[in-house]
């Protein structure tokens, strides 16, 4: 089906609509959008596509058509209030400020151009006159200046759309309403997830620079690169990249460069123990989670390259550093000062404890040093006593699953199941993608399967609605696709090529950061290994 046939098909299917928007784009250019009347639209749409080619010098790779499905006349003050009280970037409707629709904006344009942005104090949101005017001037080429005051007590148009993306010879149907607005419908979820894994793995790999450091991330509204760095996320993202490359059967030599970057620049050795330090903005500290994350990356690398014995030696030294961050009362110390190793913060964030336990357990499964396993068991006594399951930590989900594979005790099963069982409704209904949910669910899936095989089926029944649990896994696997930069989403941003095929966190300004990609990627790899 060529472009002419695609357009004819869509127009015939929506002959009851009066208006449609056509978005035309290319990876190296923000999409341009124009409104047309549906009646006799075919010729005008084709001319618009040809005009794009003449002006830009390239053929349009991306074409999206949105039919206006319903219209509502509302007071501007009411619309403004609704916009600023909707979760950031989750606006699912468009609006027009005039009856001629010259100042009409698709929901994708409202979200991608940050019409709604956080207040300076981060407490609530505002409708940004600056961002609206920037878009009107730069992309609509209209000599108009928008101010809120101009529309006080005025009526404006609110509208909903149904979208289609024209890809090769196919018409991709996009979901119409709700939090899934704009998400492409797929026939086979597993095939689709495999594509997401392959493309996002490639994206993450391409963020590694010659030095071994990653390009940390982007805020894509206005094509801004994130200006700070985090060594913990560097390591955990490398771990996920290794997972992704292994899953798709690609060479992972480049990940060695990322591991070496930390070892060569941030490894601090004292008396046979080692630590990863952070000197960003002279913070000069050593985080428990940073040490753990390097061990994750090394252990995952060693699964695929066991001959790299020098990495094992490094991981063992860092594990000794972790042990040194557990005090005489068997409590973890979360942050040390660098370089004197004095205590900076006893506690910073609960996730460090789960990360430390998982790192030691991963290392134990390579070198079988009982010291690491015994330390993990000691930490678990604290986790159980303090009911750490109430934090619903995905790192503890991973760790508990791997611990029961080694030592299948009832108390560990119970802890692991409780980590998710009271949280299923929340996970199912959560409007943000929150990719660590899928990681936690998949780790718990393996724990539950192990429990049933080792005589603990009744424990599973007591604490878990298993049917609801499995349903939740599939719901989250599908819903997480709303955080992927498909072309029909990326096309509306300033520099589509830079973010295409990455994952993002929508309510954080569509932020693309290496650890955001990490969590989506790890969860999807684990999901595919079970359900593909």
Steps between C-alpha positions, in 0.01 A plus 500: 500500500670820383457844657210597273313180584570545870359852500194395300431215740518725804285771345234246402498360854459846652265668254285614792784712639531864402864576582832321507859585584790377289843478663797453269848433628850365462756378759705817460212744521215579737168406340287767336125488550211635295124491537277397207132455439425134437289578194727484193804459728691243293644745248588754770676241716712374209591858407598569862729195502658614174546854639684350797740327261566819307558715809705251701687332214412152630208266455267471796575180687219544750139591430232504767134583450271596788125528444306727732240272660321732742484869583399677818464874565646584841596808695870577477539524877357151534733364230801664658414353839456154349834520316703594808327236711569213259809289562786663314514410130194277525263742324284290265301772322578801285364851509444792267508857622298630206197387304699490175744248651807703407620467858413131535738260674503122495551330840836374371603862442378610843708229665812509281536878515454521877194724488447384857811515716593492870494819704835636613447356848401165339170510691240464230492603134437803282381551146811654347443813293868492399489146360169552323628818336825333403306230317260745333785717376752234399283219370163646412652813346205704625528861609307464821596541862330283756425618855267344755329835550386512138281195560360564845122447495526384136382173350745269323481164325609174657527200269594133489668312217554154358847451353665284237868470412595409144799268515637348179196333345307472824249711687588487870191556715564713810296475817248777543454592865633479852855445617564278195407783261720480190638152574517280192285191500695177443388150409783312673634654821802270523614581146460868578698478824782324317518803268505733798780303665711494184459870420537632855807280557655653189405848621660444842814352342534807280504727804843364602769748403867430422591562865258230616271758657140515379313797368292511817170609352274761348201719568354482150239779513767745387787258429697561819766259619499415871795678656603274787609140546448209737742209527244273662271535200798459269562154650141381520437617143804304384353195673176544306685562175683169544162331560361654183800416283504144630127460430528617139826310445724800434866561585541661841861613480390863521371441853856423606580862415225618736622276784859611448391865518398456864791277596756734347350823631297430814632189672656579838696220672587491870646197680373244252149645479372725223229761459348704218511868587308797366674835462224671300493867601750413776244287682780251582302209635471124473149357471413143596284476188786612275721217620217253451421620148855445378481142625172452307666614180812289549306185595271536198805547279671195649197285417586561137880532529611282795862518387529866606650410839623854572138616525420230755788626713360853487150382593637309798687807625188713467302232686749533785429873489129425538574283801694790649182708464315274742567604859548297818123506558453335160341816358589630156675835464368671191752778433868550590715806451768465233792449549511463881216242516330667797123468524314772313145361520390185678186490286413669172261286297352158575593360156872494584445208738333284238765591245780403739341165582438420133857592404645264760264224393588546133868478586442190715348326198830549318770441764296308764662689787281419802584838653282675242208258549516519878498879485192494277322268745592730786361798309181308429439452869498877526278534189247255644506651849450854367240388244693629203238336274283808558742702281424281195863525386583332170861442610372302798268318261799389295700412810227299672440295188867416465532421871218243491666331203799443731325460838125441460374596844141590582589838651668609177204388288258682726708817488528491120129443446403776744727734305236503223178342628361812669603717206327341202205742480734796513725354230206420271353849526818708502486751214878553484709227339715442811715234327643350820154349559551250221846411631358433846207302363723278287741428785203406717360279224814284518480495880137384488582225250784383725267505803250273327776256403643481854184432698379852574189514279277568801718796598455641151120458524494663843681817399445539125212510254698326228252562219499872580879493526546354150243741359690791655824387335343506153324831563828668596695344213255647251456834677873569521494551124350843574851597611672411171592757237321357202537731195141621538596643840861606433399693185351785704820578691776737399756235402320169434810309385669550836224329698345257253484140634585601855281476808384802697329606822207713386416681825865604538491700179534196270843457657726251322774385738722195483351349815147560372587287198668253735186419696274463196758282330565269798130451565425421137787253468377315809142504371596358161708222651185369669206593279636512144 
